[in-house]
PDB file of C-alpha atoms and ligand atoms in Angstrom:
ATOM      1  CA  UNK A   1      16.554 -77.316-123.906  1.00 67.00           C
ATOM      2  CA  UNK A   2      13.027 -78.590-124.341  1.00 87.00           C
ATOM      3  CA  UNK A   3      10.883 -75.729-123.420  1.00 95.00           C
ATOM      4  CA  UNK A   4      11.588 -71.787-124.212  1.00 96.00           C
ATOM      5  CA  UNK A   5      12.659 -69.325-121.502  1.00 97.00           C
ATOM      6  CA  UNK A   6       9.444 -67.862-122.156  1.00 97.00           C
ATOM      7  CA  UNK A   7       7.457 -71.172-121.109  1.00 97.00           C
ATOM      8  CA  UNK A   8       9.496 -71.883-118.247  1.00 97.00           C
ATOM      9  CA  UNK A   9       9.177 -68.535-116.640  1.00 98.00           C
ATOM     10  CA  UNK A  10       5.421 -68.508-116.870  1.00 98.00           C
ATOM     11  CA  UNK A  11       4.874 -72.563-116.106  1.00 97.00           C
ATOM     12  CA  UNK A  12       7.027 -71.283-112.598  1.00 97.00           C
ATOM     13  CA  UNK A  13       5.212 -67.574-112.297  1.00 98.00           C
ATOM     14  CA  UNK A  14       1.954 -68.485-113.452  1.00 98.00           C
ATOM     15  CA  UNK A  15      -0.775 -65.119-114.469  1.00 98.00           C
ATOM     16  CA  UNK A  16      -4.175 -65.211-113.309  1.00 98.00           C
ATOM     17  CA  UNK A  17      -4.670 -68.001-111.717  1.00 98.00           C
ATOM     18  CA  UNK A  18      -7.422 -68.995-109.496  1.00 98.00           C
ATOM     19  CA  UNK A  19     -11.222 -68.512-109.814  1.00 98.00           C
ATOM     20  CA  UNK A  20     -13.900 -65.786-110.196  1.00 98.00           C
ATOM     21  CA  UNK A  21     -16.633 -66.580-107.955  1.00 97.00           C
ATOM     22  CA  UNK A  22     -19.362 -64.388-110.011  1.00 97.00           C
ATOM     23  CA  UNK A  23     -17.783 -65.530-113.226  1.00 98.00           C
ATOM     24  CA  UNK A  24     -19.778 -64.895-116.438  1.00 98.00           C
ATOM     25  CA  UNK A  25     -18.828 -67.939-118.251  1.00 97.00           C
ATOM     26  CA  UNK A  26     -16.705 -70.779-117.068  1.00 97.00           C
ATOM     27  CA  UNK A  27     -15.077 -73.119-119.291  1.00 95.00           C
ATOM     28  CA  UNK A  28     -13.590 -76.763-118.812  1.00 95.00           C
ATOM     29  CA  UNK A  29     -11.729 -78.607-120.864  1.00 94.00           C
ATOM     30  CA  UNK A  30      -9.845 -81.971-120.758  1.00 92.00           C
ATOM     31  CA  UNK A  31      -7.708 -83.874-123.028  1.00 88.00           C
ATOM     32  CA  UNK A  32      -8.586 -87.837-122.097  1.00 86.00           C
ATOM     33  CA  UNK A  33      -4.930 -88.727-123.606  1.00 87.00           C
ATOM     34  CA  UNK A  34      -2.762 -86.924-120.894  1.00 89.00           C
ATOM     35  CA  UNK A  35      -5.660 -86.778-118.498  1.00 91.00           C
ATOM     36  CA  UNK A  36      -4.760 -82.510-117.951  1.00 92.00           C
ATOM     37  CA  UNK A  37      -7.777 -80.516-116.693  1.00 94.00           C
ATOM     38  CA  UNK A  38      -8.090 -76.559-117.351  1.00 96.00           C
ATOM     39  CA  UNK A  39     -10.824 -74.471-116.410  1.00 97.00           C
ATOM     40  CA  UNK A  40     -11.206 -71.084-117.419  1.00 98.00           C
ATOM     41  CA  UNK A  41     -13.671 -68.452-116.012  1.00 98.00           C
ATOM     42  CA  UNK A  42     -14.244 -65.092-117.728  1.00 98.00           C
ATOM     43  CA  UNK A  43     -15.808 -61.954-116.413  1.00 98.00           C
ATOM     44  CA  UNK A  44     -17.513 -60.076-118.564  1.00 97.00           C
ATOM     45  CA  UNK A  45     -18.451 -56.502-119.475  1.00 96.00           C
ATOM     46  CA  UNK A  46     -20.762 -55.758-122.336  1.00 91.00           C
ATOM     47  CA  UNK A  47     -18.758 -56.939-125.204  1.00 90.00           C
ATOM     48  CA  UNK A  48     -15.318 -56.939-122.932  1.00 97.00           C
ATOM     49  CA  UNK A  49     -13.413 -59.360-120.897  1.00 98.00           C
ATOM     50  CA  UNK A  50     -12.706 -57.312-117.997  1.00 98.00           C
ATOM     51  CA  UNK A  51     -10.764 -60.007-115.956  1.00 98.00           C
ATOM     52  CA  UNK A  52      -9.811 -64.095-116.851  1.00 98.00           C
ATOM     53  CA  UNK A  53      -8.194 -66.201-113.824  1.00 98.00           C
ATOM     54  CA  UNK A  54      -7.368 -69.942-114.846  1.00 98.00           C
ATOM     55  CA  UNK A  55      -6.798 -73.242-112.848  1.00 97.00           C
ATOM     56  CA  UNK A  56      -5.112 -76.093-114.650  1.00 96.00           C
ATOM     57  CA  UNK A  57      -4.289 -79.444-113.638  1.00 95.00           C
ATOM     58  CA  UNK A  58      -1.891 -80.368-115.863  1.00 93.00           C
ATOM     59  CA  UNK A  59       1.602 -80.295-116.923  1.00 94.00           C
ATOM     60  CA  UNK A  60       4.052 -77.509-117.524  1.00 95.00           C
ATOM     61  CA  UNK A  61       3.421 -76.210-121.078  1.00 96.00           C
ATOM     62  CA  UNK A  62      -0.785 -76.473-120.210  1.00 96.00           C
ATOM     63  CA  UNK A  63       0.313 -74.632-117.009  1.00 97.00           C
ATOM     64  CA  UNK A  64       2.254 -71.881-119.555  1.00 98.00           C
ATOM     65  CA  UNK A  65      -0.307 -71.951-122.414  1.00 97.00           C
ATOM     66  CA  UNK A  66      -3.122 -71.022-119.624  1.00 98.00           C
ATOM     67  CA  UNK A  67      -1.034 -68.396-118.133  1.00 98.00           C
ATOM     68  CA  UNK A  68      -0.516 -66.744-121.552  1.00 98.00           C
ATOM     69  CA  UNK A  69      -3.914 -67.303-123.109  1.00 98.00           C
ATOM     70  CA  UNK A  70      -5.237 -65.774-120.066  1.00 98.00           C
ATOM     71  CA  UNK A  71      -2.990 -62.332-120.679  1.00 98.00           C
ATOM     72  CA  UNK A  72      -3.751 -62.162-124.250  1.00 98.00           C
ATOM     73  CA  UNK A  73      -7.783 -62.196-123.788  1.00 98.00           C
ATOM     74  CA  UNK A  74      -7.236 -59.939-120.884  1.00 98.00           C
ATOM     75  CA  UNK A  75      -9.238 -56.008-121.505  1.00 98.00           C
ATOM     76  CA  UNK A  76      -9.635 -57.864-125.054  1.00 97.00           C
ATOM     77  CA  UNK A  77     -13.431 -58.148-126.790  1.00 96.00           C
ATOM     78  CA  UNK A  78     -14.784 -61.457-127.087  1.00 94.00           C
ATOM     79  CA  UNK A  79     -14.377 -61.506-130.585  1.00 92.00           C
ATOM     80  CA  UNK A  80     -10.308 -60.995-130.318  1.00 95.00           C
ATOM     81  CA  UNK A  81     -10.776 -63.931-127.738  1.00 96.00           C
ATOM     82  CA  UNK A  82     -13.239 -65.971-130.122  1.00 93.00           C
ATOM     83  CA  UNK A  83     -10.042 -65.782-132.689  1.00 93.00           C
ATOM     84  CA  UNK A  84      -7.314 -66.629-130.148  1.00 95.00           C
ATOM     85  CA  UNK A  85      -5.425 -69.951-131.462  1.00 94.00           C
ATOM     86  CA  UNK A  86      -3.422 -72.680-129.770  1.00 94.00           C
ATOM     87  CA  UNK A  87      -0.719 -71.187-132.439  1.00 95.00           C
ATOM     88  CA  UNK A  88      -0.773 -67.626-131.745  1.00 97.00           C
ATOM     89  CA  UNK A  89      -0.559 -68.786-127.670  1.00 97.00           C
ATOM     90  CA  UNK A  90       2.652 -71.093-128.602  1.00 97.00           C
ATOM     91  CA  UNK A  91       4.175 -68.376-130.783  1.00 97.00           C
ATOM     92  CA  UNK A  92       3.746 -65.548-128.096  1.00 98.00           C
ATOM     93  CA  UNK A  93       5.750 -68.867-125.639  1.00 98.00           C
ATOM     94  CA  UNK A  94       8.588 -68.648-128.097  1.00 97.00           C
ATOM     95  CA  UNK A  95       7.191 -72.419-129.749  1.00 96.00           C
ATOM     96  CA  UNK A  96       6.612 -75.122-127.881  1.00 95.00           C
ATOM     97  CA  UNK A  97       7.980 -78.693-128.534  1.00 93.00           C
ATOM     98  CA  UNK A  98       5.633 -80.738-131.084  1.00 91.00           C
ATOM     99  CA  UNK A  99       4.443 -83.168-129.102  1.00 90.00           C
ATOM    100  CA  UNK A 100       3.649 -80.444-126.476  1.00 92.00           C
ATOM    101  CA  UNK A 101       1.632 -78.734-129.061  1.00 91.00           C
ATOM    102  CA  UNK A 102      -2.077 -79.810-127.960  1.00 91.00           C
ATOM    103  CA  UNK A 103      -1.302 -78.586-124.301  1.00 94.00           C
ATOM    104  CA  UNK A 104      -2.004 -75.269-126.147  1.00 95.00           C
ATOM    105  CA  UNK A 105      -4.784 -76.638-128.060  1.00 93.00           C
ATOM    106  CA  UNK A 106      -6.515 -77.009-124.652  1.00 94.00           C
ATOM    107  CA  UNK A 107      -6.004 -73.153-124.135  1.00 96.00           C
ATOM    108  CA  UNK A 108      -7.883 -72.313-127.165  1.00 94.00           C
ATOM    109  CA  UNK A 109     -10.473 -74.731-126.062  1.00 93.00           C
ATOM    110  CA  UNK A 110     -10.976 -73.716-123.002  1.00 95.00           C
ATOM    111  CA  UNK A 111     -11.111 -69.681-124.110  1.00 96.00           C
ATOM    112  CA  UNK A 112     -14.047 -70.660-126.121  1.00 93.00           C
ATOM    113  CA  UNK A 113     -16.129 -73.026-123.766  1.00 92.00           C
ATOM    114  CA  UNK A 114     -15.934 -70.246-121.756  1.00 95.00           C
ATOM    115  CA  UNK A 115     -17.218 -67.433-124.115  1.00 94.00           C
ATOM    116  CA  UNK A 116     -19.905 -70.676-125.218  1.00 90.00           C
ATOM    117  CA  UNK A 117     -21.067 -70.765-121.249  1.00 92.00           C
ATOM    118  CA  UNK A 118     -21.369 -67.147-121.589  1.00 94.00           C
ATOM    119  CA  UNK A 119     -23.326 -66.911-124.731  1.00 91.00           C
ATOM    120  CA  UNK A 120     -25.712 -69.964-123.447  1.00 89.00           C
ATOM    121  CA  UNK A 121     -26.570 -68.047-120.057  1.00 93.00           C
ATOM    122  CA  UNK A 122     -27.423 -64.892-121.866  1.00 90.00           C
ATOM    123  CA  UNK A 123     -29.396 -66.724-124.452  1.00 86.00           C
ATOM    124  CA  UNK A 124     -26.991 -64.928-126.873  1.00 83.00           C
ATOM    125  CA  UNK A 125     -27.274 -66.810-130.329  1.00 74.00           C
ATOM    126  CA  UNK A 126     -24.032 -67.176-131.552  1.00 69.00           C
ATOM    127  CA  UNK A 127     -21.893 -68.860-134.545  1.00 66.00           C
ATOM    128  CA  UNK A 128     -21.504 -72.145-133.683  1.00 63.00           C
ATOM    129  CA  UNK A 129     -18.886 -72.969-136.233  1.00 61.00           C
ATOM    130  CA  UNK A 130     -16.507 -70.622-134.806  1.00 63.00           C
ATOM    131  CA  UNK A 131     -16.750 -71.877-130.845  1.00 65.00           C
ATOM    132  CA  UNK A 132     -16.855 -75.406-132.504  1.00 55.00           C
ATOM    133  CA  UNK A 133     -12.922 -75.617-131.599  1.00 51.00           C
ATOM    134  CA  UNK A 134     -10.274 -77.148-133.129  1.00 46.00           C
ATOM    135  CA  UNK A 135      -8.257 -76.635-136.135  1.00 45.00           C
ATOM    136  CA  UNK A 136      -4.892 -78.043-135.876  1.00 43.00           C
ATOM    137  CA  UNK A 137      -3.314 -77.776-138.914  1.00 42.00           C
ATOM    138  CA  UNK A 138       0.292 -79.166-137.792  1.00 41.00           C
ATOM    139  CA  UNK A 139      -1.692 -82.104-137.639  1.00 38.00           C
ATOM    140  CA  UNK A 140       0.421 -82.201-133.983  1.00 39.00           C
ATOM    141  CA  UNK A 141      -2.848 -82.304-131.668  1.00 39.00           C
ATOM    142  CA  UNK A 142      -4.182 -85.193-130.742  1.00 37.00           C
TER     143      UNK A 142
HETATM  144 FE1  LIG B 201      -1.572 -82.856-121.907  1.00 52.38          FE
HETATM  145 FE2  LIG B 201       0.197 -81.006-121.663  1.00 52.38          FE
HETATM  146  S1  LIG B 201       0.580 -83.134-121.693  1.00 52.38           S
HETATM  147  S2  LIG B 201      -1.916 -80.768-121.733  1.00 52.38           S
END
């Protein structure tokens, strides 16, 4: 079997998807290889993300990496979001197959173009090496 139980059940019951009109910070990411899309919008209360919807155009594990990201920022402060990796999202799927891996990469990019929208509209001066994305040290994203 290719994909996990896990990555199956949330590529086919997705969480959070859709869009926040009044969004705080929206985030978009693509990956020109496959050509997937996945857009991310946050809402925000003082240091809190108080609700994440996602929409992704893309293929099943991008679809499942969203879905997850977007429960584990959920009610989580920006700086547990800020440290979400592609990893921890394709542990909490049960793995994912390698060359699936930078489906989840575009998860952890998209969490932190959104938090970088944020901190740009607010003016909020932020570390720029950590919103700088991508460490991939399988050396599996490309
Ligand atoms: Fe590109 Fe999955 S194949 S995000």
């Amino acid at each position: 079997m290719l994909y996990s139980e896990k990555v199956m059940e949330h590529f086919r019951n997705p969480r959070n998807v859709g869009k926040i009109e009044d969004a705080d910070g929206v985030g978009e990411v693509g990956n020109a290889k496959c050509g997937d899309i996945m857009k991310i919008y946050l809402k925000i209360e003082g240091d809190v993300i108080v609700d994440v919807k996602f929409n992704t155009f893309g293929c099943a594990s991008a679809i499942a990496s969203s879905s997850m990201a977007t429960e584990m920022i959920k009610g989580k402060p920006l700086s547990d979001a800020l440290a979400l990796t592609n990893k921890a999202v394709a542990e909490a799927l049960d793995g994912l197959p390698a060359h699936k891996l930078h489906c989840s990469v575009l998860a952890q990019q998209a969490v932190r173009a959104a938090i970088k929208d944020y901190y740009d509209r607010n003016g909020v001066a932020c570390d720029k090496a950590q919103l700088s994305v991508i460490d991939c040290e399988d050396g599996h994203c490309e």
